[in-house]
PDB file of C-alpha atoms in Angstrom:
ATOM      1  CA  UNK A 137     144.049  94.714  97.968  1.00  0.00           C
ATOM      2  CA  UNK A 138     141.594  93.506 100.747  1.00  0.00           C
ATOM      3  CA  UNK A 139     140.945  96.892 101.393  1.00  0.00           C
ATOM      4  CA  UNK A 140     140.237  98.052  97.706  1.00  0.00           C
ATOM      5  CA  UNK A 141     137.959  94.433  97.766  1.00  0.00           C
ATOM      6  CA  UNK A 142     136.475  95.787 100.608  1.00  0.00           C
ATOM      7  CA  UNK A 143     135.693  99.383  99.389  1.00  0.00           C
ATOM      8  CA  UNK A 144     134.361  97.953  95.804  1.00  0.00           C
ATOM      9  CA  UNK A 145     132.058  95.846  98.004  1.00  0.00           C
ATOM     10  CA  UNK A 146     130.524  98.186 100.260  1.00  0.00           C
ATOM     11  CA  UNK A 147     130.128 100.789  97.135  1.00  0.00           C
ATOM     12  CA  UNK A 148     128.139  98.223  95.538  1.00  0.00           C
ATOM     13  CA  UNK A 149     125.743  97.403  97.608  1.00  0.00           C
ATOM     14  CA  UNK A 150     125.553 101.308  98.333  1.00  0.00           C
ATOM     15  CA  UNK A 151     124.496 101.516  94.663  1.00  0.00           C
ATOM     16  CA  UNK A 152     122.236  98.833  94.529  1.00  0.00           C
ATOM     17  CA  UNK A 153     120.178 100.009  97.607  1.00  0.00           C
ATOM     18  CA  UNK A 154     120.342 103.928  96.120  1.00  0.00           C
ATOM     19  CA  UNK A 155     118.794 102.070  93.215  1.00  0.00           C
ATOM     20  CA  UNK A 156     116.711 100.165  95.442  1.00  0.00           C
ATOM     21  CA  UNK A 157     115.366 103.532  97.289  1.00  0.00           C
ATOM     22  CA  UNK A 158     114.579 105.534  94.608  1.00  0.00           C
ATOM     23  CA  UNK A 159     112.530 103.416  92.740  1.00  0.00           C
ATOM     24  CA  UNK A 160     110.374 102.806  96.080  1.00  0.00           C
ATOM     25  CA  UNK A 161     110.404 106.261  96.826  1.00  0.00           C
ATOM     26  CA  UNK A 162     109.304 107.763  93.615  1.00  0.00           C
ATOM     27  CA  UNK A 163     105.735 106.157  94.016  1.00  0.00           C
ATOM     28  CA  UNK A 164     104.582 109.474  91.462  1.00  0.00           C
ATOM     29  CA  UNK A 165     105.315 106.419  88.557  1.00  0.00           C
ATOM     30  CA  UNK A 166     103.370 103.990  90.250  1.00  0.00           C
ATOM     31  CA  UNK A 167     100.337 103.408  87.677  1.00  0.00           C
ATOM     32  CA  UNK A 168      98.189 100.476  87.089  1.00  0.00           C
ATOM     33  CA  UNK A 169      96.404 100.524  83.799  1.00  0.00           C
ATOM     34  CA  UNK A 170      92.801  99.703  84.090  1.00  0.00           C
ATOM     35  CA  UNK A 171      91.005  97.639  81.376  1.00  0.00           C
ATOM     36  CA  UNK A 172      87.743  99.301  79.427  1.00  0.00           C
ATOM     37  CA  UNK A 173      84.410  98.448  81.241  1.00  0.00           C
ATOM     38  CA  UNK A 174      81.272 100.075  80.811  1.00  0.00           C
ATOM     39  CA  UNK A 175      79.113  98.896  83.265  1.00  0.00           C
ATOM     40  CA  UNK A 176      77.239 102.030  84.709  1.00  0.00           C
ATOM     41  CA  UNK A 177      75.750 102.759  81.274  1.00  0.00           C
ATOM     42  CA  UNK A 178      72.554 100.833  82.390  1.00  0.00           C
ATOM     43  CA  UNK A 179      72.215 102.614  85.175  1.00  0.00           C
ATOM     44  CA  UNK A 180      71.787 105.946  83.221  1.00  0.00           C
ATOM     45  CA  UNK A 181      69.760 104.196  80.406  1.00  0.00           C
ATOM     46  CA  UNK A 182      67.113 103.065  81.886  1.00  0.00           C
ATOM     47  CA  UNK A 183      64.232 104.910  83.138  1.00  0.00           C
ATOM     48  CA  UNK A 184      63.588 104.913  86.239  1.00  0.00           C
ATOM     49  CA  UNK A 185      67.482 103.685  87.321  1.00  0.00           C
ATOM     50  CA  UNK A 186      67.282 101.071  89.623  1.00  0.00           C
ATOM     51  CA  UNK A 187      67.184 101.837  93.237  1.00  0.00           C
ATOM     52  CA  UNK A 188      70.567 102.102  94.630  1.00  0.00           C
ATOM     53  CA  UNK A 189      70.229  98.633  97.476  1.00  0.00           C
ATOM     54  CA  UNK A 190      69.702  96.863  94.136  1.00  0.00           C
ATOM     55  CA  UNK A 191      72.971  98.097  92.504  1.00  0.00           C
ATOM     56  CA  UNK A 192      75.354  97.479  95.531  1.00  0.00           C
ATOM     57  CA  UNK A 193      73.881  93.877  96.047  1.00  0.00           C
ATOM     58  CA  UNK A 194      74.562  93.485  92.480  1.00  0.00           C
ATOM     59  CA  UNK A 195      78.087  94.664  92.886  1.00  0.00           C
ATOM     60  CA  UNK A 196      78.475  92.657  96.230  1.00  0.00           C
ATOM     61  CA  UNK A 197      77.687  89.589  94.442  1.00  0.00           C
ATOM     62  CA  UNK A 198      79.978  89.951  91.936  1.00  0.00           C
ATOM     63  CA  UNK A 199      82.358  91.455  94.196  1.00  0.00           C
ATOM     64  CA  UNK A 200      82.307  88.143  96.171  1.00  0.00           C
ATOM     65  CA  UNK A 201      82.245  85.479  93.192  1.00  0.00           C
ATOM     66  CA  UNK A 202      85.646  87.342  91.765  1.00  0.00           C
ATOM     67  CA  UNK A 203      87.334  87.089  95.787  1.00  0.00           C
ATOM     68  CA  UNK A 204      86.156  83.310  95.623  1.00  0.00           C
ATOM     69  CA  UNK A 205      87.133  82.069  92.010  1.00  0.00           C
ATOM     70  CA  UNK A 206      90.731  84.129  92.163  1.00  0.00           C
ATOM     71  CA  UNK A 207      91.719  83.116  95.997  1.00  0.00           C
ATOM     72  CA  UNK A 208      92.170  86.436  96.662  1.00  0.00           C
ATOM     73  CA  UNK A 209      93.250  86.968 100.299  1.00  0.00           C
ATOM     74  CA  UNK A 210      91.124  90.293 100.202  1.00  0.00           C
ATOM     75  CA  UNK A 211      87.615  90.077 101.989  1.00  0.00           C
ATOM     76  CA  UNK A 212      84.657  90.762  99.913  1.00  0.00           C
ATOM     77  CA  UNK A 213      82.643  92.642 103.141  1.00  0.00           C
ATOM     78  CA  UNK A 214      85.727  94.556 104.298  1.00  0.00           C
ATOM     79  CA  UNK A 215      85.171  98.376 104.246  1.00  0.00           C
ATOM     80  CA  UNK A 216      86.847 101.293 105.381  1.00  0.00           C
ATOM     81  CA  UNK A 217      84.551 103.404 107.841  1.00  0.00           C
ATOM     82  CA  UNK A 218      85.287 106.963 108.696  1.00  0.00           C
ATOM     83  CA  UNK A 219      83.947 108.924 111.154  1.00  0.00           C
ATOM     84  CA  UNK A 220      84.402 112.276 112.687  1.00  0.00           C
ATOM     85  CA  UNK A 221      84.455 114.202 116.046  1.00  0.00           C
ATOM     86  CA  UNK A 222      81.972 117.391 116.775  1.00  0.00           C
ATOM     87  CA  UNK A 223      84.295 119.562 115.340  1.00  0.00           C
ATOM     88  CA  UNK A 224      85.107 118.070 112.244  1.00  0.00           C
ATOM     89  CA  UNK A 225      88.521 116.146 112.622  1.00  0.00           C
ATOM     90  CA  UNK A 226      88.459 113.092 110.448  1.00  0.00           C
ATOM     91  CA  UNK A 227      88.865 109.339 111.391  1.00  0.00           C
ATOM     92  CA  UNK A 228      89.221 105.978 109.453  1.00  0.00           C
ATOM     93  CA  UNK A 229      89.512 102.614 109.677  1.00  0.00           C
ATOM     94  CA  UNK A 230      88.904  98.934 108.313  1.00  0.00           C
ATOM     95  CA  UNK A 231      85.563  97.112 109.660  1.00  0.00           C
ATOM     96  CA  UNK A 232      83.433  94.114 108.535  1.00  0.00           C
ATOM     97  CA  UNK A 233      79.998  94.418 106.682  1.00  0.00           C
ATOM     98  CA  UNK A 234      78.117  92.288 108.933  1.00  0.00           C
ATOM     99  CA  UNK A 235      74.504  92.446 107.915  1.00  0.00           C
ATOM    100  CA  UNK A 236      72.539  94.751 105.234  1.00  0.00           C
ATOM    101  CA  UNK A 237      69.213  95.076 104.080  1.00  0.00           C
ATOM    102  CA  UNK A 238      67.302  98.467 102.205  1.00  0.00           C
ATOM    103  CA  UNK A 239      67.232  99.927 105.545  1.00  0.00           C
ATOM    104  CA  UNK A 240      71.361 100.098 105.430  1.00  0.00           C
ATOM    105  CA  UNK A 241      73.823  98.167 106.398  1.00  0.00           C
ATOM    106  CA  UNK A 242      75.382  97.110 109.990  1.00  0.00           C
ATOM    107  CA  UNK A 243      78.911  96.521 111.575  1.00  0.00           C
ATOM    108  CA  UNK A 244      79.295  95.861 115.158  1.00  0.00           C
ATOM    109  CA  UNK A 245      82.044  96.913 118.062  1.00  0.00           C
ATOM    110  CA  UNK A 246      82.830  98.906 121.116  1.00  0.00           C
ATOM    111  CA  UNK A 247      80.536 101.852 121.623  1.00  0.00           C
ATOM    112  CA  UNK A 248      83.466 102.946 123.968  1.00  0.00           C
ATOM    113  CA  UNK A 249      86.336 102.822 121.287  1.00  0.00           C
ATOM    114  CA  UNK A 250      87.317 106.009 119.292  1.00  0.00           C
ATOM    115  CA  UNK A 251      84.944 105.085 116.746  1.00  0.00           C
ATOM    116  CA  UNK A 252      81.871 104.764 119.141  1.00  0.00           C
ATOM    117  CA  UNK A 253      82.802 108.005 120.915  1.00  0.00           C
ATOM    118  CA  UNK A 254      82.834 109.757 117.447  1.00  0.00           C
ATOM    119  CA  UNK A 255      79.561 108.171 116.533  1.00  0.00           C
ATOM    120  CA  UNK A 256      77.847 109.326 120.203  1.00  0.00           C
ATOM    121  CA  UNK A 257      79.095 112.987 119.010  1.00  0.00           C
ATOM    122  CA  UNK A 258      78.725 113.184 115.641  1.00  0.00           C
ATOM    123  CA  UNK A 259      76.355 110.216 113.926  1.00  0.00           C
ATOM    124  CA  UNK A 260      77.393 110.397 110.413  1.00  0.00           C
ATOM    125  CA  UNK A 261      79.647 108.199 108.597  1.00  0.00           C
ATOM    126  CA  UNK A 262      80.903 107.109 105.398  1.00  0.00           C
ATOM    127  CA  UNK A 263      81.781 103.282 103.754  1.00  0.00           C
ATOM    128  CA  UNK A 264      83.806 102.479 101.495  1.00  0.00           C
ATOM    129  CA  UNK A 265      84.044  98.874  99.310  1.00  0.00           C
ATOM    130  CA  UNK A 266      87.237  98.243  97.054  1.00  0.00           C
ATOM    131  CA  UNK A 267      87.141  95.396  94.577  1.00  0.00           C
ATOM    132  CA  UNK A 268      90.691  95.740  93.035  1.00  0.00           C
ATOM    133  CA  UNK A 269      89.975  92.589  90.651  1.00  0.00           C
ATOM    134  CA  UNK A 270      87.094  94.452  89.551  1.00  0.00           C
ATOM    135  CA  UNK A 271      88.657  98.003  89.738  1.00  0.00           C
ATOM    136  CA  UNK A 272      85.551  98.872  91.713  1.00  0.00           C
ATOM    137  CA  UNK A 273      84.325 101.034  94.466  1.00  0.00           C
ATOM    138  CA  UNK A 274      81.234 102.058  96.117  1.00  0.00           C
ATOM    139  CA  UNK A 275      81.010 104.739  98.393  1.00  0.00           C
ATOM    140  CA  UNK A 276      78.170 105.241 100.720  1.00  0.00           C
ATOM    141  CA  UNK A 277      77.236 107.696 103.157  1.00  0.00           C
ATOM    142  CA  UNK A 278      74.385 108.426 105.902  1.00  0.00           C
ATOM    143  CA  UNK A 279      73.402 108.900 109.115  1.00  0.00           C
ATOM    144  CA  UNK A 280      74.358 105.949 112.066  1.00  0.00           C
ATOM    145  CA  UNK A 281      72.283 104.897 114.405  1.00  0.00           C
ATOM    146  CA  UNK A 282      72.960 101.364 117.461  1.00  0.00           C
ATOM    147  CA  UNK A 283      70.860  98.649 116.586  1.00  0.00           C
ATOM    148  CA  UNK A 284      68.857  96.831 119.391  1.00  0.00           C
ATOM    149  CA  UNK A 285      70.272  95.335 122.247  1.00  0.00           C
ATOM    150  CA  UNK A 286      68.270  92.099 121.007  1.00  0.00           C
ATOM    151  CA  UNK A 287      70.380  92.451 117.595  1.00  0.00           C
ATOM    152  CA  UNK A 288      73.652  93.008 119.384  1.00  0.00           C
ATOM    153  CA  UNK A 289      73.244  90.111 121.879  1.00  0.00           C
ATOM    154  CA  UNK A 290      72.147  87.846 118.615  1.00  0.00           C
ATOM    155  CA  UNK A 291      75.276  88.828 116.581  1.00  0.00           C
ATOM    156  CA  UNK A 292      77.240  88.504 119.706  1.00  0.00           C
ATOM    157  CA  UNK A 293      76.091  84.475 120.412  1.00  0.00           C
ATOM    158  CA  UNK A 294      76.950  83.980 116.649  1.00  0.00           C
ATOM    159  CA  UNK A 295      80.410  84.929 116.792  1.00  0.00           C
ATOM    160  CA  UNK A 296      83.118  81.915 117.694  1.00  0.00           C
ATOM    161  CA  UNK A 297      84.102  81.795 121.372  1.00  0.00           C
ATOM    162  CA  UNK A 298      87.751  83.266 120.891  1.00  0.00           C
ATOM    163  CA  UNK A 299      85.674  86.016 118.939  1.00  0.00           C
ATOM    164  CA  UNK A 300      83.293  86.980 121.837  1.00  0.00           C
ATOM    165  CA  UNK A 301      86.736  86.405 124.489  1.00  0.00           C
ATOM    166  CA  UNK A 302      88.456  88.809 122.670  1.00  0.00           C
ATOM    167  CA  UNK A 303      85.708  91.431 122.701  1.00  0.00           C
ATOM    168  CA  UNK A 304      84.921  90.679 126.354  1.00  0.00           C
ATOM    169  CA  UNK A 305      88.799  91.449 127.543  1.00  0.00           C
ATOM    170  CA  UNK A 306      89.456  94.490 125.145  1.00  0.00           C
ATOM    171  CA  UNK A 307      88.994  97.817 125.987  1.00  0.00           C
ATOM    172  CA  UNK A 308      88.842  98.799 122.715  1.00  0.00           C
ATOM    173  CA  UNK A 309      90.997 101.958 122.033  1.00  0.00           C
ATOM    174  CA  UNK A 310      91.948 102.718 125.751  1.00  0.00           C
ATOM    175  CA  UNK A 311      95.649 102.640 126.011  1.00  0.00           C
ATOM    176  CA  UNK A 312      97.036  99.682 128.040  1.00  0.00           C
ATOM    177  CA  UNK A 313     100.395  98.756 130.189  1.00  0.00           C
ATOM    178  CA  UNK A 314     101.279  95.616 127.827  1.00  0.00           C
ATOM    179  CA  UNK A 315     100.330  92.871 125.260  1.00  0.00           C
ATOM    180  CA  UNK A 316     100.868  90.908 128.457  1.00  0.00           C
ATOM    181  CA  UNK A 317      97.819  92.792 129.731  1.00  0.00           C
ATOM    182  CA  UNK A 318      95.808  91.387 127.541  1.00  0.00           C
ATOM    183  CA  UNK A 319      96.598  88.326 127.527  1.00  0.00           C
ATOM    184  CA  UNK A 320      96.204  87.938 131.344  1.00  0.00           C
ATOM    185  CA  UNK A 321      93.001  88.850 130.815  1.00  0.00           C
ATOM    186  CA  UNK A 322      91.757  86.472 127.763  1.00  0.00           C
ATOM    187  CA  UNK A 323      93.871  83.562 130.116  1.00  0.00           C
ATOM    188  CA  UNK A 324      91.783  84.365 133.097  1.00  0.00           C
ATOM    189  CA  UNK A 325      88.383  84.695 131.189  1.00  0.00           C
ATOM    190  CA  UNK A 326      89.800  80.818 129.166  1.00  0.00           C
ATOM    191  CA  UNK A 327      89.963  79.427 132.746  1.00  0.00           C
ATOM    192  CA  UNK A 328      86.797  80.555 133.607  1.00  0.00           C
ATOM    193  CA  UNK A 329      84.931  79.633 130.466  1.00  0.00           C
ATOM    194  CA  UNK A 330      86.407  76.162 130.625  1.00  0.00           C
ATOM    195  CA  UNK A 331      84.640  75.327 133.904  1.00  0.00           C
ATOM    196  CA  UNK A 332      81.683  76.287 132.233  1.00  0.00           C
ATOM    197  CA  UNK A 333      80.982  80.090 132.732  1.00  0.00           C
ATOM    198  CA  UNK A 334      79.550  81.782 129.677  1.00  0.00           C
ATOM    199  CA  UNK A 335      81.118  84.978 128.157  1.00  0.00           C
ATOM    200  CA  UNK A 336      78.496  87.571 128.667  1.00  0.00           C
ATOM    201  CA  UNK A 337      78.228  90.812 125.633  1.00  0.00           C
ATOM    202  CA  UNK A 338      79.998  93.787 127.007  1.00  0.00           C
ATOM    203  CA  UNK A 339      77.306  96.422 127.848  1.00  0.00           C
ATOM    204  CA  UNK A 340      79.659  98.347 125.954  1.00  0.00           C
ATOM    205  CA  UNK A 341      79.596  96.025 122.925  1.00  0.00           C
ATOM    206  CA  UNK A 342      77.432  95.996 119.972  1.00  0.00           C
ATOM    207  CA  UNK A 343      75.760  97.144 116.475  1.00  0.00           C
ATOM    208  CA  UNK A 344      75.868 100.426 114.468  1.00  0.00           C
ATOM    209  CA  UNK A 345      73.235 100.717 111.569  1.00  0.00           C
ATOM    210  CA  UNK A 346      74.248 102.956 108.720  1.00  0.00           C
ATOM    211  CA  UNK A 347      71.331 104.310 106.923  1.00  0.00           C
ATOM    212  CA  UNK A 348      72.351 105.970 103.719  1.00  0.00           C
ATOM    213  CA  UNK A 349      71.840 109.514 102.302  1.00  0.00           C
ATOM    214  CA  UNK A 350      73.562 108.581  99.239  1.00  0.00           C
ATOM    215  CA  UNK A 351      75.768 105.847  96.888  1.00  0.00           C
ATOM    216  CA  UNK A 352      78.207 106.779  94.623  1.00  0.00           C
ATOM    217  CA  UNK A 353      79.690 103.536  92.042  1.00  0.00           C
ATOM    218  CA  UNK A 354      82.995 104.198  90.960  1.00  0.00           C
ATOM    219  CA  UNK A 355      83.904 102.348  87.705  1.00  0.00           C
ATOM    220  CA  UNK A 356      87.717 102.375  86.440  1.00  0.00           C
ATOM    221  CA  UNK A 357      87.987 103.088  83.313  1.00  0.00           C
ATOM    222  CA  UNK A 358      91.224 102.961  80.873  1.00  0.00           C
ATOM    223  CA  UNK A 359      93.040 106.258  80.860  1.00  0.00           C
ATOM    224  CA  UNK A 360      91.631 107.717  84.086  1.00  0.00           C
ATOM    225  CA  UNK A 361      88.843 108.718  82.536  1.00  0.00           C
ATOM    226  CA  UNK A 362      86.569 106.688  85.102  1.00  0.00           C
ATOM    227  CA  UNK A 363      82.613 106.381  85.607  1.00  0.00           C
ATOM    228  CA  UNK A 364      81.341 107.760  88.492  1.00  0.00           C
ATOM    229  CA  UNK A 365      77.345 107.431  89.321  1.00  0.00           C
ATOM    230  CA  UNK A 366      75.866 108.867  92.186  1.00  0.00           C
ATOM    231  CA  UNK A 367      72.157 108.243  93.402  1.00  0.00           C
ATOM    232  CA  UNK A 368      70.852 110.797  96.438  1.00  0.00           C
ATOM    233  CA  UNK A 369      67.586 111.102  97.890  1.00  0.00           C
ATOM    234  CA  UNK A 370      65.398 113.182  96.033  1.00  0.00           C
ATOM    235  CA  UNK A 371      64.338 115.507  98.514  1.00  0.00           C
ATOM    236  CA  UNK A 372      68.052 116.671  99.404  1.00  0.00           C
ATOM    237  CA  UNK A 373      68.498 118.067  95.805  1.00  0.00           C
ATOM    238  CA  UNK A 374      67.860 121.616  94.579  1.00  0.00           C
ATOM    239  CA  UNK A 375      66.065 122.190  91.906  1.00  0.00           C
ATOM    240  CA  UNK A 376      68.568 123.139  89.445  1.00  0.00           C
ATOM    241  CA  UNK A 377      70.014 119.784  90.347  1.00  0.00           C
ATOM    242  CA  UNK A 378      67.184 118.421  89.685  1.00  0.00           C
ATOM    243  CA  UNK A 379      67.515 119.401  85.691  1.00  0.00           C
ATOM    244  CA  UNK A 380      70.539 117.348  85.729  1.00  0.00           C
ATOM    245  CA  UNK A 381      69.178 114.160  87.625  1.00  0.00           C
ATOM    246  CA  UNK A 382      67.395 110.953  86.022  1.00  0.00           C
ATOM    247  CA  UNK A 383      64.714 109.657  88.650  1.00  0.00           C
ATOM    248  CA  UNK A 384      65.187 106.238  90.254  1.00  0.00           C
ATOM    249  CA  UNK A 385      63.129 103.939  91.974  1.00  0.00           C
ATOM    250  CA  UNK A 386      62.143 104.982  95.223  1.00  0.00           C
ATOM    251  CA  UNK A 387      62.636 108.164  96.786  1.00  0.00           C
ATOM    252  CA  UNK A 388      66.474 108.326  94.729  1.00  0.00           C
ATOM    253  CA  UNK A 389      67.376 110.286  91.706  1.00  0.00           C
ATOM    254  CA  UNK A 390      70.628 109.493  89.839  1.00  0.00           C
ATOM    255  CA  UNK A 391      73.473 111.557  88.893  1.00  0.00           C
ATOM    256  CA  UNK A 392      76.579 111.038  86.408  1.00  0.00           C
ATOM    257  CA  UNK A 393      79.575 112.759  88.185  1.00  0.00           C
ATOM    258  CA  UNK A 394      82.978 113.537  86.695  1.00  0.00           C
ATOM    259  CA  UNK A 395      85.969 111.892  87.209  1.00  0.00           C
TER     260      UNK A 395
END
């Protein structure tokens, strides 16, 4: 009887977790249905659209006030940055929007990390913003360029000690022996800093501009059926693209893309 206890047991919780695993696994269901918003129709009705800088800081704001009044643990300047090497093979990851102005908009790290090398080779990149309260995105591309070393040292004082520590012991990327590694290092660099040694910027360290070619705004939009708006500088278009663009302010001409 223990036995046949036993065996009921066991099948059980066999069940339960084949249950368990197949309704994690079969993600293809996963859908989240996205209320009706229609707020890119300005953008399209009025003539000219406004520029582009003025639409994202628009976005941003809002982007930021829904983070704030919801306590939502995501950050309203995170965005994903992807980069790629000479040849083409793709890279991504999570920075922080650290600065922006019409000129484009600036993140900071190691110019010796994957990212940095990737940038030296190749200096495009792409952003990308995610409001999920909002079902928003914005997607921005361009051409990067390293800010001053008089913008990267002022960033650099601005940031809290552990902050500027943590980029002063890291090489960023490079593979090391341990996590005791680097903490040996941040102890040693502590010790020092508490007798009253500054932490000097890494020569290594500091700002990326991103100076964009184009903005697309992503809208969800019940059904799948989303909005999509693109603006792109004028002179990169063709002329039959031009037939299908509205002019913006600026040097930008909008575009309604399909979803």
């Amino acid at each position: 009887p223990f036995l046949n206890l036993r065996a009921q047991y066991i099948l059980r919780i066999a069940r339960q977790f084949k249950m368990q695993s197949s309704a994690i696994s079969n993600i293809s269901d996963w859908r989240k249905p996205y209320a009706e918003r229609n707020q890119l129709e300005d953008l399209l009705h009025s003539i000219p659209a406004p520029a582009p800088y003025t639409v994202w800081l628009r976005w941003f704001e809002q982007g930021t006030a829904i983070i704030k009044e919801t306590n939502s643990p995501n950050e309203p300047n995170q965005m994903a940055l992807a980069t790629a090497t000479r040849d083409g093979c793709p890279s991504v990851r999570y920075v922080l929007l650290k600065g922006h102005d019409e000129r484009g908009f600036y993140f900071y790290t190691n110019y010796s990390s994957r990212k940095g090398k990737e940038l030296a080779e190749n200096p495009r990149a792409s952003l990308c913003q995610y409001w999920p309260e909002l079902n928003r995105s914005i997607r921005i591309e361009g051409r990067v360029e390293r800010t001053s070393a008089e913008n990267s040292e002022a960033y650099f004082r601005s940031r809290p000690l552990p902050s500027q520590i943590g980029a002063a012991v890291s090489p960023q990327s490079q593979v090391v022996p341990s996590r005791d590694f680097l903490e040996d290092r941040r102890r040693e660099l502590d010790a020092r800093v508490s007798q009253g040694e500054s932490v000097a910027r890494p020569e290594s360290w500091g700002g990326y501009c991103v100076l964009p070619t184009s903005y697309e705004f992503w809208q969800g939009q019940r059904d799948r059926l989303h909005d999509r708006v693109r603006f792109r500088r004028r002179q990169d278009l063709t002329e039959e693209e031009m037939r299908m663009a509205q002019p913006a302010e600026g040097d930008w001409v909008c575009e309604r893309l399909a979803p």
